């Protein structure tokens, strides 16, 4: 039997909640689990409180051959290092840009007179 440590989705629409379970790899995502070893709630604002894991049981299952899924492996690594990072601050607000006003050109008559006056003055 191929055993995986993976997430089982619970919660409602647009409000996910996951249990981290040890399961047979052939069982459907929300199927029966062998053991539940933690949970992950991505909607919690504080990143360090999103994950709760029983690391002793995870070490046991990895020791007997269970493979964590990619996402669960990342979560295990973050819990062990206690490195959850910090949420990015929103970008600073900037004033809206003003539209560039078109440069007003002199009427065609004035431009024609200006060169004539310059030649007369010379």
JSON list of C-alpha atoms in Angstrom, two decimals:
[
{"chain": "A", "resi": 1, "resn": "UNK", "atom": "CA", "xyz": [0.00, 0.00, 0.00]},
{"chain": "A", "resi": 2, "resn": "UNK", "atom": "CA", "xyz": [1.40, 3.41, -0.99]},
{"chain": "A", "resi": 3, "resn": "UNK", "atom": "CA", "xyz": [0.82, 5.80, 1.90]},
{"chain": "A", "resi": 4, "resn": "UNK", "atom": "CA", "xyz": [0.81, 9.57, 1.49]},
{"chain": "A", "resi": 5, "resn": "UNK", "atom": "CA", "xyz": [0.56, 12.45, 3.93]},
{"chain": "A", "resi": 6, "resn": "UNK", "atom": "CA", "xyz": [-1.81, 14.87, 2.23]},
{"chain": "A", "resi": 7, "resn": "UNK", "atom": "CA", "xyz": [-4.62, 17.34, 2.79]},
{"chain": "A", "resi": 8, "resn": "UNK", "atom": "CA", "xyz": [-8.31, 16.58, 3.00]},
{"chain": "A", "resi": 9, "resn": "UNK", "atom": "CA", "xyz": [-10.52, 19.56, 2.18]},
{"chain": "A", "resi": 10, "resn": "UNK", "atom": "CA", "xyz": [-13.30, 20.61, 4.50]},
{"chain": "A", "resi": 11, "resn": "UNK", "atom": "CA", "xyz": [-15.12, 23.91, 4.95]},
{"chain": "A", "resi": 12, "resn": "UNK", "atom": "CA", "xyz": [-17.59, 25.65, 2.72]},
{"chain": "A", "resi": 13, "resn": "UNK", "atom": "CA", "xyz": [-17.38, 27.44, -0.60]},
{"chain": "A", "resi": 14, "resn": "UNK", "atom": "CA", "xyz": [-14.78, 30.25, -0.57]},
{"chain": "A", "resi": 15, "resn": "UNK", "atom": "CA", "xyz": [-13.81, 29.31, 3.02]},
{"chain": "A", "resi": 16, "resn": "UNK", "atom": "CA", "xyz": [-11.42, 26.34, 2.80]},
{"chain": "A", "resi": 17, "resn": "UNK", "atom": "CA", "xyz": [-10.13, 24.34, 5.74]},
{"chain": "A", "resi": 18, "resn": "UNK", "atom": "CA", "xyz": [-7.83, 21.36, 5.42]},
{"chain": "A", "resi": 19, "resn": "UNK", "atom": "CA", "xyz": [-7.00, 18.40, 7.63]},
{"chain": "A", "resi": 20, "resn": "UNK", "atom": "CA", "xyz": [-3.57, 16.92, 7.14]},
{"chain": "A", "resi": 21, "resn": "UNK", "atom": "CA", "xyz": [-4.07, 13.16, 6.99]},
{"chain": "A", "resi": 22, "resn": "UNK", "atom": "CA", "xyz": [-2.18, 9.96, 6.41]},
{"chain": "A", "resi": 23, "resn": "UNK", "atom": "CA", "xyz": [-4.04, 8.19, 3.59]},
{"chain": "A", "resi": 24, "resn": "UNK", "atom": "CA", "xyz": [-3.67, 5.43, 1.04]},
{"chain": "A", "resi": 25, "resn": "UNK", "atom": "CA", "xyz": [-2.69, 7.16, -2.22]},
{"chain": "A", "resi": 26, "resn": "UNK", "atom": "CA", "xyz": [-5.52, 5.40, -4.09]},
{"chain": "A", "resi": 27, "resn": "UNK", "atom": "CA", "xyz": [-8.26, 6.83, -1.86]},
{"chain": "A", "resi": 28, "resn": "UNK", "atom": "CA", "xyz": [-10.15, 9.89, -3.09]},
{"chain": "A", "resi": 29, "resn": "UNK", "atom": "CA", "xyz": [-9.20, 13.31, -1.71]},
{"chain": "A", "resi": 30, "resn": "UNK", "atom": "CA", "xyz": [-11.95, 13.48, 0.91]},
{"chain": "A", "resi": 31, "resn": "UNK", "atom": "CA", "xyz": [-12.02, 9.74, 1.57]},
{"chain": "A", "resi": 32, "resn": "UNK", "atom": "CA", "xyz": [-11.27, 7.77, 4.68]},
{"chain": "A", "resi": 33, "resn": "UNK", "atom": "CA", "xyz": [-7.96, 8.59, 6.38]},
{"chain": "A", "resi": 34, "resn": "UNK", "atom": "CA", "xyz": [-5.70, 6.23, 8.28]},
{"chain": "A", "resi": 35, "resn": "UNK", "atom": "CA", "xyz": [-4.80, 8.97, 10.76]},
{"chain": "A", "resi": 36, "resn": "UNK", "atom": "CA", "xyz": [-5.21, 12.74, 11.05]},
{"chain": "A", "resi": 37, "resn": "UNK", "atom": "CA", "xyz": [-1.98, 14.46, 12.06]},
{"chain": "A", "resi": 38, "resn": "UNK", "atom": "CA", "xyz": [-2.87, 18.15, 11.89]},
{"chain": "A", "resi": 39, "resn": "UNK", "atom": "CA", "xyz": [-4.83, 20.89, 10.17]},
{"chain": "A", "resi": 40, "resn": "UNK", "atom": "CA", "xyz": [-4.26, 23.92, 7.94]},
{"chain": "A", "resi": 41, "resn": "UNK", "atom": "CA", "xyz": [-6.53, 26.97, 7.79]},
{"chain": "A", "resi": 42, "resn": "UNK", "atom": "CA", "xyz": [-5.37, 29.36, 5.02]},
{"chain": "A", "resi": 43, "resn": "UNK", "atom": "CA", "xyz": [-7.89, 32.05, 6.02]},
{"chain": "A", "resi": 44, "resn": "UNK", "atom": "CA", "xyz": [-6.26, 32.87, 9.40]},
{"chain": "A", "resi": 45, "resn": "UNK", "atom": "CA", "xyz": [-4.54, 36.28, 9.10]},
{"chain": "A", "resi": 46, "resn": "UNK", "atom": "CA", "xyz": [-1.56, 35.38, 11.34]},
{"chain": "A", "resi": 47, "resn": "UNK", "atom": "CA", "xyz": [0.62, 33.08, 9.22]},
{"chain": "A", "resi": 48, "resn": "UNK", "atom": "CA", "xyz": [2.21, 31.34, 12.21]},
{"chain": "A", "resi": 49, "resn": "UNK", "atom": "CA", "xyz": [-1.21, 30.18, 13.47]},
{"chain": "A", "resi": 50, "resn": "UNK", "atom": "CA", "xyz": [-2.45, 28.70, 10.20]},
{"chain": "A", "resi": 51, "resn": "UNK", "atom": "CA", "xyz": [-0.84, 25.28, 10.69]},
{"chain": "A", "resi": 52, "resn": "UNK", "atom": "CA", "xyz": [-1.02, 22.81, 13.56]},
{"chain": "A", "resi": 53, "resn": "UNK", "atom": "CA", "xyz": [0.94, 19.58, 13.13]},
{"chain": "A", "resi": 54, "resn": "UNK", "atom": "CA", "xyz": [1.75, 16.56, 15.31]},
{"chain": "A", "resi": 55, "resn": "UNK", "atom": "CA", "xyz": [5.41, 16.28, 14.26]},
{"chain": "A", "resi": 56, "resn": "UNK", "atom": "CA", "xyz": [6.02, 13.08, 16.27]},
{"chain": "A", "resi": 57, "resn": "UNK", "atom": "CA", "xyz": [3.35, 11.22, 14.30]},
{"chain": "A", "resi": 58, "resn": "UNK", "atom": "CA", "xyz": [4.54, 12.70, 11.01]},
{"chain": "A", "resi": 59, "resn": "UNK", "atom": "CA", "xyz": [8.10, 11.53, 11.77]},
{"chain": "A", "resi": 60, "resn": "UNK", "atom": "CA", "xyz": [6.75, 8.07, 12.55]},
{"chain": "A", "resi": 61, "resn": "UNK", "atom": "CA", "xyz": [4.84, 7.86, 9.27]},
{"chain": "A", "resi": 62, "resn": "UNK", "atom": "CA", "xyz": [7.76, 9.18, 7.23]},
{"chain": "A", "resi": 63, "resn": "UNK", "atom": "CA", "xyz": [9.95, 6.62, 9.01]},
{"chain": "A", "resi": 64, "resn": "UNK", "atom": "CA", "xyz": [7.72, 3.75, 7.85]},
{"chain": "A", "resi": 65, "resn": "UNK", "atom": "CA", "xyz": [7.64, 5.02, 4.26]},
{"chain": "A", "resi": 66, "resn": "UNK", "atom": "CA", "xyz": [4.84, 7.57, 3.91]},
{"chain": "A", "resi": 67, "resn": "UNK", "atom": "CA", "xyz": [5.54, 10.35, 1.41]},
{"chain": "A", "resi": 68, "resn": "UNK", "atom": "CA", "xyz": [4.25, 13.88, 2.10]},
{"chain": "A", "resi": 69, "resn": "UNK", "atom": "CA", "xyz": [2.60, 15.70, -0.80]},
{"chain": "A", "resi": 70, "resn": "UNK", "atom": "CA", "xyz": [4.38, 18.78, -2.11]},
{"chain": "A", "resi": 71, "resn": "UNK", "atom": "CA", "xyz": [2.27, 21.31, -0.16]},
{"chain": "A", "resi": 72, "resn": "UNK", "atom": "CA", "xyz": [2.38, 19.26, 3.05]},
{"chain": "A", "resi": 73, "resn": "UNK", "atom": "CA", "xyz": [6.16, 18.96, 2.71]},
{"chain": "A", "resi": 74, "resn": "UNK", "atom": "CA", "xyz": [6.43, 22.75, 2.49]},
{"chain": "A", "resi": 75, "resn": "UNK", "atom": "CA", "xyz": [4.21, 23.17, 5.57]},
{"chain": "A", "resi": 76, "resn": "UNK", "atom": "CA", "xyz": [6.26, 20.64, 7.56]},
{"chain": "A", "resi": 77, "resn": "UNK", "atom": "CA", "xyz": [9.47, 22.47, 6.64]},
{"chain": "A", "resi": 78, "resn": "UNK", "atom": "CA", "xyz": [8.00, 25.83, 7.70]},
{"chain": "A", "resi": 79, "resn": "UNK", "atom": "CA", "xyz": [6.78, 24.46, 11.04]},
{"chain": "A", "resi": 80, "resn": "UNK", "atom": "CA", "xyz": [10.17, 22.87, 11.81]},
{"chain": "A", "resi": 81, "resn": "UNK", "atom": "CA", "xyz": [12.08, 26.09, 11.02]},
{"chain": "A", "resi": 82, "resn": "UNK", "atom": "CA", "xyz": [9.36, 28.36, 12.41]},
{"chain": "A", "resi": 83, "resn": "UNK", "atom": "CA", "xyz": [9.82, 30.42, 9.24]},
{"chain": "A", "resi": 84, "resn": "UNK", "atom": "CA", "xyz": [6.45, 31.63, 8.03]},
{"chain": "A", "resi": 85, "resn": "UNK", "atom": "CA", "xyz": [7.60, 34.96, 6.65]},
{"chain": "A", "resi": 86, "resn": "UNK", "atom": "CA", "xyz": [5.65, 38.15, 7.05]},
{"chain": "A", "resi": 87, "resn": "UNK", "atom": "CA", "xyz": [2.73, 39.45, 5.08]},
{"chain": "A", "resi": 88, "resn": "UNK", "atom": "CA", "xyz": [3.65, 42.11, 2.58]},
{"chain": "A", "resi": 89, "resn": "UNK", "atom": "CA", "xyz": [2.58, 45.64, 3.42]},
{"chain": "A", "resi": 90, "resn": "UNK", "atom": "CA", "xyz": [0.23, 47.18, 0.88]},
{"chain": "A", "resi": 91, "resn": "UNK", "atom": "CA", "xyz": [1.92, 49.52, -1.57]},
{"chain": "A", "resi": 92, "resn": "UNK", "atom": "CA", "xyz": [1.88, 53.20, -0.56]},
{"chain": "A", "resi": 93, "resn": "UNK", "atom": "CA", "xyz": [-0.89, 55.32, -1.93]},
{"chain": "A", "resi": 94, "resn": "UNK", "atom": "CA", "xyz": [0.10, 57.81, -4.59]},
{"chain": "A", "resi": 95, "resn": "UNK", "atom": "CA", "xyz": [-1.75, 60.82, -5.89]},
{"chain": "A", "resi": 96, "resn": "UNK", "atom": "CA", "xyz": [-3.43, 60.32, -9.26]},
{"chain": "A", "resi": 97, "resn": "UNK", "atom": "CA", "xyz": [-1.45, 61.63, -12.20]},
{"chain": "A", "resi": 98, "resn": "UNK", "atom": "CA", "xyz": [-2.72, 64.80, -13.82]},
{"chain": "A", "resi": 99, "resn": "UNK", "atom": "CA", "xyz": [-3.40, 64.66, -17.51]},
{"chain": "A", "resi": 100, "resn": "UNK", "atom": "CA", "xyz": [-0.83, 66.52, -19.61]},
{"chain": "A", "resi": 101, "resn": "UNK", "atom": "CA", "xyz": [-2.40, 69.59, -21.17]},
{"chain": "A", "resi": 102, "resn": "UNK", "atom": "CA", "xyz": [-1.71, 69.97, -24.88]},
{"chain": "A", "resi": 103, "resn": "UNK", "atom": "CA", "xyz": [0.66, 72.83, -25.74]},
{"chain": "A", "resi": 104, "resn": "UNK", "atom": "CA", "xyz": [-1.24, 75.64, -27.36]},
{"chain": "A", "resi": 105, "resn": "UNK", "atom": "CA", "xyz": [0.23, 76.64, -30.68]},
{"chain": "A", "resi": 106, "resn": "UNK", "atom": "CA", "xyz": [0.05, 80.15, -32.08]},
{"chain": "A", "resi": 107, "resn": "UNK", "atom": "CA", "xyz": [-2.43, 80.69, -34.91]},
{"chain": "A", "resi": 108, "resn": "UNK", "atom": "CA", "xyz": [-1.07, 80.23, -38.42]},
{"chain": "A", "resi": 109, "resn": "UNK", "atom": "CA", "xyz": [-1.37, 83.97, -39.24]},
{"chain": "A", "resi": 110, "resn": "UNK", "atom": "CA", "xyz": [0.95, 85.04, -36.40]},
{"chain": "A", "resi": 111, "resn": "UNK", "atom": "CA", "xyz": [3.60, 82.54, -37.35]},
{"chain": "A", "resi": 112, "resn": "UNK", "atom": "CA", "xyz": [3.55, 83.74, -40.93]},
{"chain": "A", "resi": 113, "resn": "UNK", "atom": "CA", "xyz": [3.96, 87.39, -39.84]},
{"chain": "A", "resi": 114, "resn": "UNK", "atom": "CA", "xyz": [6.82, 86.75, -37.45]},
{"chain": "A", "resi": 115, "resn": "UNK", "atom": "CA", "xyz": [9.39, 85.74, -40.09]},
{"chain": "A", "resi": 116, "resn": "UNK", "atom": "CA", "xyz": [8.38, 88.68, -42.30]},
{"chain": "A", "resi": 117, "resn": "UNK", "atom": "CA", "xyz": [9.00, 91.14, -39.45]},
{"chain": "A", "resi": 118, "resn": "UNK", "atom": "CA", "xyz": [12.38, 89.61, -38.69]},
{"chain": "A", "resi": 119, "resn": "UNK", "atom": "CA", "xyz": [13.56, 90.00, -42.29]},
{"chain": "A", "resi": 120, "resn": "UNK", "atom": "CA", "xyz": [12.35, 93.62, -42.39]},
{"chain": "A", "resi": 121, "resn": "UNK", "atom": "CA", "xyz": [14.26, 94.46, -39.21]},
{"chain": "A", "resi": 122, "resn": "UNK", "atom": "CA", "xyz": [17.50, 93.15, -40.63]}
]
